[in-house]
Coordinates of C-alpha atoms and ligand atoms in Angstrom, one line a residue:
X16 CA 5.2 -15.9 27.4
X17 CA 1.8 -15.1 26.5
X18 CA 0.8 -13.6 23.0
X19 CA 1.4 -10.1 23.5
X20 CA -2.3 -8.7 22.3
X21 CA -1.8 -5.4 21.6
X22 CA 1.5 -4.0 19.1
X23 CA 1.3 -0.3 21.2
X24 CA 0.3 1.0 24.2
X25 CA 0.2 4.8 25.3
X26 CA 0.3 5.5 29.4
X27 CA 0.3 8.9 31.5
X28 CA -1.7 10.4 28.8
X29 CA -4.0 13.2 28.7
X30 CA -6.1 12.3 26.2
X31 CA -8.7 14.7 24.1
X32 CA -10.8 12.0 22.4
X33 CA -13.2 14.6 20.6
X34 CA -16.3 12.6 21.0
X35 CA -19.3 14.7 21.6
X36 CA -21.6 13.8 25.3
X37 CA -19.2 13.7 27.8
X38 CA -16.3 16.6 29.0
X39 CA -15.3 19.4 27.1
X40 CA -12.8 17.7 24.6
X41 CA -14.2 14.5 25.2
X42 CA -11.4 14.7 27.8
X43 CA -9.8 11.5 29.9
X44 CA -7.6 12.5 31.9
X45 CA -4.8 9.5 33.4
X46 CA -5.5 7.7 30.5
X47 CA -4.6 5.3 28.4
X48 CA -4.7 3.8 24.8
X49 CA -3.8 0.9 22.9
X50 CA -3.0 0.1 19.3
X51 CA -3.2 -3.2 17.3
X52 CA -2.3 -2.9 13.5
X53 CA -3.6 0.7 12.1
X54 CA -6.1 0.8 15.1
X55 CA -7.3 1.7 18.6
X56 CA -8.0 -1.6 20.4
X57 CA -8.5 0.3 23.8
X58 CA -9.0 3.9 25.6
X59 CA -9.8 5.0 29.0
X60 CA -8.4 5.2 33.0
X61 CA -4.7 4.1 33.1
X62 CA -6.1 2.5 36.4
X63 CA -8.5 0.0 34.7
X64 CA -6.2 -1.8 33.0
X65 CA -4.6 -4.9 34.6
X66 CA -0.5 -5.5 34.6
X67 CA -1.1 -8.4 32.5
X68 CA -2.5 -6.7 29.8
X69 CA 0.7 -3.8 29.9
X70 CA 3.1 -6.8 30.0
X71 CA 1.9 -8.2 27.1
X72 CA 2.3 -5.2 25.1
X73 CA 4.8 -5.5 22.0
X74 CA 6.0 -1.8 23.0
X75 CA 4.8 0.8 25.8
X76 CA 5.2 4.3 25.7
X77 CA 5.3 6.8 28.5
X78 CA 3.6 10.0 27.7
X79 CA 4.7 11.9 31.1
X80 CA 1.2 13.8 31.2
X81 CA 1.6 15.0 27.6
X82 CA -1.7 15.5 25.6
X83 CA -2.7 13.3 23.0
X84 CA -5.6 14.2 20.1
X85 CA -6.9 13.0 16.9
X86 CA -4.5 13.2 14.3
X87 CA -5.2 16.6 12.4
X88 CA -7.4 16.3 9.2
X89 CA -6.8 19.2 6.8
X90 CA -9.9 19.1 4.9
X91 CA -9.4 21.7 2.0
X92 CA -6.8 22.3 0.3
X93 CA -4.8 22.8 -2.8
X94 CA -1.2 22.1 -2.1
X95 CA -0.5 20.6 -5.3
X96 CA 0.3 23.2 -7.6
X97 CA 3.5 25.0 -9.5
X98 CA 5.4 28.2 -9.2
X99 CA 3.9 31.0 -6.7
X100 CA 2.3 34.1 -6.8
X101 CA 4.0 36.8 -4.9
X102 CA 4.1 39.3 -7.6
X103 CA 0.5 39.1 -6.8
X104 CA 0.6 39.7 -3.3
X105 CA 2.4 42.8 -4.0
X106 CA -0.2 44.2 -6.9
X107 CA -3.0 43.3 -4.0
X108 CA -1.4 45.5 -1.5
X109 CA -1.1 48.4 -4.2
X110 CA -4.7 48.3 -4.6
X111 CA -5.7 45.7 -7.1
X112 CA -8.4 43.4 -5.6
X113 CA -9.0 39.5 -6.0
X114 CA -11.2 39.7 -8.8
X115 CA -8.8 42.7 -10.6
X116 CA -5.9 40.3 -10.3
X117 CA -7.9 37.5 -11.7
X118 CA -10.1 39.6 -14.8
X119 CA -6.2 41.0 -15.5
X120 CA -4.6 37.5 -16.3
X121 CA -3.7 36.7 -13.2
X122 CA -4.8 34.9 -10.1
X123 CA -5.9 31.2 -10.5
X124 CA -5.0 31.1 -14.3
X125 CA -1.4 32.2 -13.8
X126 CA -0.8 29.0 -11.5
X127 CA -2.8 27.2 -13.9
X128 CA -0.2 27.9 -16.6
X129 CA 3.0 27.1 -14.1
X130 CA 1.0 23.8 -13.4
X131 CA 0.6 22.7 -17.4
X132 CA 4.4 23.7 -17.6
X133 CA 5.9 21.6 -15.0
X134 CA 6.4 18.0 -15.4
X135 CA 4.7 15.6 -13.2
X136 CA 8.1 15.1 -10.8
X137 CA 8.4 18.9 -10.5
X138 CA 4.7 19.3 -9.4
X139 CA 5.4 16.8 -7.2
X140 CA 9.0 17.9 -5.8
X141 CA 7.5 21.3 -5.5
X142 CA 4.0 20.2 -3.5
X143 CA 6.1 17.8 -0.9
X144 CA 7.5 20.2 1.4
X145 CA 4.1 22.3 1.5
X146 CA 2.9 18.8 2.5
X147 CA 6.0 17.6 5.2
X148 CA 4.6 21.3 6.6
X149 CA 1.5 19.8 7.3
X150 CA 3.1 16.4 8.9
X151 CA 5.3 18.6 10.6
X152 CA 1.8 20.0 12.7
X153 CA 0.2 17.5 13.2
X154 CA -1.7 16.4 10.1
X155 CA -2.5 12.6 9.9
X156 CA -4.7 13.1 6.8
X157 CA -5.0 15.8 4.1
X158 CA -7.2 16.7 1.2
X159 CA -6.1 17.4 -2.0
X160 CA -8.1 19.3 -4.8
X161 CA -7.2 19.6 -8.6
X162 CA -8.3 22.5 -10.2
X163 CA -4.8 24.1 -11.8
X164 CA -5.4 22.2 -14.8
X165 CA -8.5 22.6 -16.5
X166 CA -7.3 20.2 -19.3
X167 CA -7.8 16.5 -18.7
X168 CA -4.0 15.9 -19.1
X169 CA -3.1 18.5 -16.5
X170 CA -6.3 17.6 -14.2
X171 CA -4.7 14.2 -14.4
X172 CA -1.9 15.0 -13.8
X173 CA -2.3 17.1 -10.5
X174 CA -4.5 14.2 -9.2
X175 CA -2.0 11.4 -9.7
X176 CA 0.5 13.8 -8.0
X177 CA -1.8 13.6 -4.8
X178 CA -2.1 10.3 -5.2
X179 CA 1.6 9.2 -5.0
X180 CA 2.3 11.8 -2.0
X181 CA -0.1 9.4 -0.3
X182 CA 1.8 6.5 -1.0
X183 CA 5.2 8.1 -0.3
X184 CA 4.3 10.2 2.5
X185 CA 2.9 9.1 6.2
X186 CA -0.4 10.7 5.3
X187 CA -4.0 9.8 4.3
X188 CA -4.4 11.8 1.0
X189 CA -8.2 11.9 -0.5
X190 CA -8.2 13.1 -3.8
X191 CA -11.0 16.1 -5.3
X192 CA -11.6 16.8 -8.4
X193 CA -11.8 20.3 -8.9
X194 CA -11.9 20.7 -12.8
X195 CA -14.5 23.4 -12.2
X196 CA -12.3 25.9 -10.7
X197 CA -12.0 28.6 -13.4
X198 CA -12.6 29.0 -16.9
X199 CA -9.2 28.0 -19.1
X200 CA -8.2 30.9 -21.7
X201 CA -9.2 28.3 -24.5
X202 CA -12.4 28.1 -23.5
X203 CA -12.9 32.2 -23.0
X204 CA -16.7 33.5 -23.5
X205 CA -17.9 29.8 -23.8
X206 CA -17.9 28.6 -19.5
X207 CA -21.0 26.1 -20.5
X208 CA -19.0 24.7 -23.6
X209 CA -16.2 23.9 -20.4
X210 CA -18.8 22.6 -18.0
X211 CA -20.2 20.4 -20.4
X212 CA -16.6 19.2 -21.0
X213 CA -16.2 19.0 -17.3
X214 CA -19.3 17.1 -16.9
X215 CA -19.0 14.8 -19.9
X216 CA -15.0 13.9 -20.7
X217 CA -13.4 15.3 -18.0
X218 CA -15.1 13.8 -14.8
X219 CA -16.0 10.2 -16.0
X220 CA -12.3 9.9 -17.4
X221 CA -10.5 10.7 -15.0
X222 CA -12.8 8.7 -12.4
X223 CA -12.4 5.7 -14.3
X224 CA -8.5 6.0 -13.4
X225 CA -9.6 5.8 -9.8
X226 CA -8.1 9.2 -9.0
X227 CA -11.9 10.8 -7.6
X228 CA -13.1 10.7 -4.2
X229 CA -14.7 13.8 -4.5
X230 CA -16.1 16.5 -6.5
X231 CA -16.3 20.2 -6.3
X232 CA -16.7 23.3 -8.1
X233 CA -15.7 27.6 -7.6
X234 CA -19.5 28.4 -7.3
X235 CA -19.0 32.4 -7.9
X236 CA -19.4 35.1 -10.0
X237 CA -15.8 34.7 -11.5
X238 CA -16.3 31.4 -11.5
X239 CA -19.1 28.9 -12.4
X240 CA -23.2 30.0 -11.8
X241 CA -24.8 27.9 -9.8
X242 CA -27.2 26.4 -12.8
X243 CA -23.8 24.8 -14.2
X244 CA -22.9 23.2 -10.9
X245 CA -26.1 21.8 -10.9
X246 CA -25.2 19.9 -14.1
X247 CA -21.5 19.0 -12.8
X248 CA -23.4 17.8 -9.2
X249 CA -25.8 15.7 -11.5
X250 CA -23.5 14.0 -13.4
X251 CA -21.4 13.4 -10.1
X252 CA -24.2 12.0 -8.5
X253 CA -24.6 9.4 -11.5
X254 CA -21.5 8.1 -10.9
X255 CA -22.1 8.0 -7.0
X256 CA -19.1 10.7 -6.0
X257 CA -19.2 13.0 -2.9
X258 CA -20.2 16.5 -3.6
X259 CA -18.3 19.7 -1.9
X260 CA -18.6 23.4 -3.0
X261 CA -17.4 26.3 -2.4
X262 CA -19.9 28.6 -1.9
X263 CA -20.6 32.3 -1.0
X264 CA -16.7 33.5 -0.9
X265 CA -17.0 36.8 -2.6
X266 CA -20.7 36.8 -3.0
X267 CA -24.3 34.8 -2.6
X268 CA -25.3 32.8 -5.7
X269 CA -26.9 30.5 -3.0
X270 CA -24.7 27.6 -3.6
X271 CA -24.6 26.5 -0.4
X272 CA -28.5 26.1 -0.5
X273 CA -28.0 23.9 -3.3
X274 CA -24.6 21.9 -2.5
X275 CA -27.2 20.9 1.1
X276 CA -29.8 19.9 -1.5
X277 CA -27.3 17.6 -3.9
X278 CA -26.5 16.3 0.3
X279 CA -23.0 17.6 -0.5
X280 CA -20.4 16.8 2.5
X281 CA -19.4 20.4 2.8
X282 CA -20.3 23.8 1.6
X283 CA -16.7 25.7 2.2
X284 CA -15.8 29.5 2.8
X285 CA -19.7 30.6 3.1
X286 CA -18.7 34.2 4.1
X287 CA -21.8 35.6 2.2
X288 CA -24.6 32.9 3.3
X289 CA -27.7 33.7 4.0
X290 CA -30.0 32.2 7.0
X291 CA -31.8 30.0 4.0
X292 CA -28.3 28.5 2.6
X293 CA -27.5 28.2 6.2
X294 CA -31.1 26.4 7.4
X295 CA -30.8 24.2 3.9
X296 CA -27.0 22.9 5.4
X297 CA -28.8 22.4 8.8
X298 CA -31.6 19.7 7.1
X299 CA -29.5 17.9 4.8
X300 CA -26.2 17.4 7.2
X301 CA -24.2 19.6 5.2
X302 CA -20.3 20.3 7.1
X303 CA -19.6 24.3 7.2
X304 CA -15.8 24.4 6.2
X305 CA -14.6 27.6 8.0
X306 CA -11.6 28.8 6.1
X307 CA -9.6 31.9 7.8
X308 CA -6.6 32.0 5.7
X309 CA -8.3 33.0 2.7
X310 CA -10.6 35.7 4.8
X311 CA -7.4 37.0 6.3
X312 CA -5.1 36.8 3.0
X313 CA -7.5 38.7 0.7
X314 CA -8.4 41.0 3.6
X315 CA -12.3 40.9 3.6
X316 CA -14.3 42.3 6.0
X317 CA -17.7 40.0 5.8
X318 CA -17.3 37.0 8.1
X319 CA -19.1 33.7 7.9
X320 CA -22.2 34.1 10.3
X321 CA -20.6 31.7 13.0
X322 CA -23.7 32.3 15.5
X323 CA -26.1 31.4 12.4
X324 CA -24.3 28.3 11.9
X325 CA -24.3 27.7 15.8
X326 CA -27.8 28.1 16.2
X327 CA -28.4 26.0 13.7
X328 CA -26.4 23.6 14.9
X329 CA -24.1 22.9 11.0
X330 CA -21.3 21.3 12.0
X331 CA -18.2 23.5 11.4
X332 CA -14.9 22.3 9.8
X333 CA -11.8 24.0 9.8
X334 CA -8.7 23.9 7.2
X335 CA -5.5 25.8 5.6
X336 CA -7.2 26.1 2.1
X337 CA -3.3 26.0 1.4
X338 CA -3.1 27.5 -2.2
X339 CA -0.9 30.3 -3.7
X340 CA -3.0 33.1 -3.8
X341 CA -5.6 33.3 -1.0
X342 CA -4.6 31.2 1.2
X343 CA -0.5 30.4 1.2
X344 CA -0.2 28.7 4.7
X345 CA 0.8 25.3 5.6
X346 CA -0.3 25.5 9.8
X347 CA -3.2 24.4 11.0
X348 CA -2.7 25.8 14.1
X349 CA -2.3 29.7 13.0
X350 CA -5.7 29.0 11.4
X351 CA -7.1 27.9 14.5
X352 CA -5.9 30.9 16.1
X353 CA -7.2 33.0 13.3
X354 CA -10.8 31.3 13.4
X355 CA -11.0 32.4 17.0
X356 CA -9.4 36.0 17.2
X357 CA -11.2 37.0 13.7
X358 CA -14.4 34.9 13.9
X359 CA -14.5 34.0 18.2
X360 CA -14.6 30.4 17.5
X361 CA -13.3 28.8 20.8
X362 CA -10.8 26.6 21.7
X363 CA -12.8 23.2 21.3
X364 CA -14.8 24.6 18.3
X365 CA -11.5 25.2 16.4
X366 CA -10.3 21.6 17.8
X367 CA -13.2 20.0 16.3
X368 CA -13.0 21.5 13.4
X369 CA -9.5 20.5 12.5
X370 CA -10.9 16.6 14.0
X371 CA -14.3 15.5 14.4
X372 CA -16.1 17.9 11.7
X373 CA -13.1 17.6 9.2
X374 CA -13.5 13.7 9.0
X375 CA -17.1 14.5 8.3
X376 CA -16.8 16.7 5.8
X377 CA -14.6 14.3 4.0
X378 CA -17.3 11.5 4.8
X379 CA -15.0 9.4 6.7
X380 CA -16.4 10.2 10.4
X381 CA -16.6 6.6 10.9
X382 CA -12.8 5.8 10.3
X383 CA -10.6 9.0 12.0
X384 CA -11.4 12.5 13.9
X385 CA -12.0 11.0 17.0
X386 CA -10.2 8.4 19.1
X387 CA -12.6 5.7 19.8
X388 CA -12.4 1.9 19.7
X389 CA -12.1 0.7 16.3
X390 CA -11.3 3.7 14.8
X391 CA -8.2 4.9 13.1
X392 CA -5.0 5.0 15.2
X393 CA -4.4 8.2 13.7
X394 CA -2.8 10.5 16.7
X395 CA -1.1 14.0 17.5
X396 CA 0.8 13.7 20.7
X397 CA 1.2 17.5 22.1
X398 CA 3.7 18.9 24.8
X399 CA 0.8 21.1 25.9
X400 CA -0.6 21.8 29.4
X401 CA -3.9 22.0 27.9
X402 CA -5.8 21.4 24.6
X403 CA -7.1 25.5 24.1
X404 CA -3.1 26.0 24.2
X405 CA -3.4 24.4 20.6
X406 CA -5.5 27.5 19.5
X407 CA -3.7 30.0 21.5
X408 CA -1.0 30.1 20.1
X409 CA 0.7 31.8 17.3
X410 CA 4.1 30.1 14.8
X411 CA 4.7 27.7 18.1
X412 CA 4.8 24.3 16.9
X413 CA 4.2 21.7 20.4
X414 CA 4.1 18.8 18.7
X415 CA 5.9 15.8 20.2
X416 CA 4.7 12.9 18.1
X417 CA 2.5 12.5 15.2
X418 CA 1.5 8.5 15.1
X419 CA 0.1 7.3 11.7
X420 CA -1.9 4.2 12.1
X421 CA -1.1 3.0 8.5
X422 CA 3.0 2.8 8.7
X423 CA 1.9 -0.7 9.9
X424 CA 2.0 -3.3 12.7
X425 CA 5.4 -2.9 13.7
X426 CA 6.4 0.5 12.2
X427 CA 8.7 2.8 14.0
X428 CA 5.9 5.5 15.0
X429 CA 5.8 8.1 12.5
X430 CA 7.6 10.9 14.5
X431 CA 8.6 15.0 13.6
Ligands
LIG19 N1 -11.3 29.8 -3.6 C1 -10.1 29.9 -3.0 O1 -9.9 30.4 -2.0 C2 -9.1 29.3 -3.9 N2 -9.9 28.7 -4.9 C3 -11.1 29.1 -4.7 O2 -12.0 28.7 -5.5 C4 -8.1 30.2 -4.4 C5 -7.2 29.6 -5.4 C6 -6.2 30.6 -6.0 O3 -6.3 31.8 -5.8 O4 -5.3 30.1 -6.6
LIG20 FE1 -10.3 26.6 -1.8

């Protein structure tokens, strides 16, 4: 018998490839794709293929007219982290606002003592089911931000949490460094005495361990001003990291102006941007990350200006921001709904921003978010009759198989 040339081959597919020229969805419809090693060797018509070709497949698989996407790419979040805040969910509803909780105590520091408390295999016993959430939609890669440390042991700590998840779990993990997140209580009245530490010990430490893809900051007024990000982006740019902020959440301290002009990857919540933040994204290639859970959690009114960023044309991104106070959601899908009832994204908008636009704000648009030749065999395999279904619905889960390109030549499919 001949070699069999490819290990994998999807039929009867309905495929939404995501690539941008061609149908809505990049849509093929009787399609089919192939899979060699951790990636696509072939896409298109079911018809153009030749018998030979299917009988020298190692393994076919019959889709029955299901749909098949990109594997999700949650590109925001920080589901690493001890303990929970419910207490505060409670104070919020009796009147106490974000920034109340946070002057009182509470908010981002209170998770930032759990997470010095627990040891390392707590943290990570505690952050692998909010991540098997996440597999369990549909996610093929996930970010992961530090930021409940503020000390370089705890930072470190959070970060080499992420890191084995990746190893241990069928996921892409990409690793932020988010040291400039809040100010620690040991550092209280002196936030450029913890930025400089940031800047100086912190970030080239902790890169040197190998556990920074990326960098970002809480660019706000209860958090960092945007004069000291400009010191943390400049010493990230010396040692050549990606840049992300987040940027106009509560208010406008134009960060997203100046994350475009550091050529971040992402400027993320941006309810407050102005058109000159938004203009600024436009020039430099700077991914809008669109997150609706925290909008919706903390109840505020101002939306991002979605027809700014459209006119504009700034790629938007979409993702859980799983964390335990503004954000406490593990489904991408319930944010994609929420990005189009609250902010009238549509279907494929929300689509794209959970594929194409998420690899990009992670910088990797040339690996996954679309399936393409050469490209990641990173796929979510939906019992769907059509892709807006994905957005339409609410606590529905349709997902039939999640394929992970990296469990190997030969690896049982990664299935739910
Ligand atoms: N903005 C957010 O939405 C999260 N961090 C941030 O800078 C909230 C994190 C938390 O409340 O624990
Ligand atoms: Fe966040």
């Amino acid at each position: 018998m001949a070699e069999a040339i490819w290990d994998r081959l999807f039929i009867n597919a309905r495929i939404a490839t995501m690539t941008t020229g061609g149908e809505p969805y990049g849509m093929i419809d009787a399609a089919a794709l192939a899979v060699s090693g951790d990636k696509i060797r072939w896409i298109g018509n079911l018809e153009d293929l030749s018998p030979d070709v299917v009988k020298n497949t190692r393994e076919v698989l019959d889709l029955e007219g299901r749909w098949m996407t990109p594997g999700l790419i949650d590109c925001h979040t920080h589901l690493v982290y001890a303990g929970n805040r419910a207490g505060e969910f409670e104070m919020g509803l009796n009147g106490a606002s974000y920034a109340e909780i946070a002057a009182s105590g509470g908010g981002i520091i209170s998770t930032v003592t759990q997470t010095r408390d627990a040891s390392e295999s707590d943290l990570a016993a505690e952050s692998q089911p909010r991540l098997q959430a996440l597999i369990d939609g549909g996610v093929t890669t996930v970010e992961i931000k530090s930021g409940y440390g503020l000390d370089l042991e705890t930072e470190i700590k959070m970060l080499e949490v992420a890191r084995q998840l990746g190893t241990i779990n069928p996921v892409r993990v990409q690793k932020t460094f988010l040291g400039a997140h809040a100010l620690p209580p040991e550092f209280a009245g002196d936030s450029d005495g913890y930025m400089a530490k940031v800047c100086h010990e912190m970030l080239p430490t902790i890169h040197a361990l190998g556990l920074i893809d990326a960098v970002d900051a809480f660019c706000e007024t209860i958090g960092f001003s945007a004069e000291q990000v400009r010191q943390l982006f400049k010493a990230a740019e010396k040692l050549k990291l990606p840049l992300k902020l987040h940027a106009e959440q509560l208010s406008n301290l134009h960060g997203a102006e100046l994350a475009a002009h550091f050529r971040a990857l992402s400027a993320d919540h941006l309810e407050y941007v102005d058109e000159k933040g938004v203009a600024a994204m436009a020039k430099f290639g700077t991914v809008a990350v669109i997150l609706p859970g925290a909008f919706y959690f903390l109840r505020e009114t101002r939306k991002p200006p979605i027809e700014l960023l459209r006119k504009y044309k700034v790629p938007m991104a979409l993702a859980t921001d799983c964390n335990p106070g503004s954000s406490p959601t593990t489904s991408p899908q319930l944010m994609m709904n929420m990005a189009a009832i609250l902010f009238r994204l549509t279907p494929e908008e929300a689509l794209t921003g959970f594929t194409r636009n998420a690899a990009a704000a992670l910088g990797l648009a040339s690996e996954i978010g679309t399936l393409e030749i050469g490209k990641q065999a990173d796929l979510a395999i939906w019992n769907i009759e059509h892709p807006s279904e994905l957005t339409q619905g609410i606590g529905t889960n349709p997902l039939y198989i999640r394929y992970y390109g990296k469990s190997g030549k030969g690896a049982v499919p990664a299935r739910v």
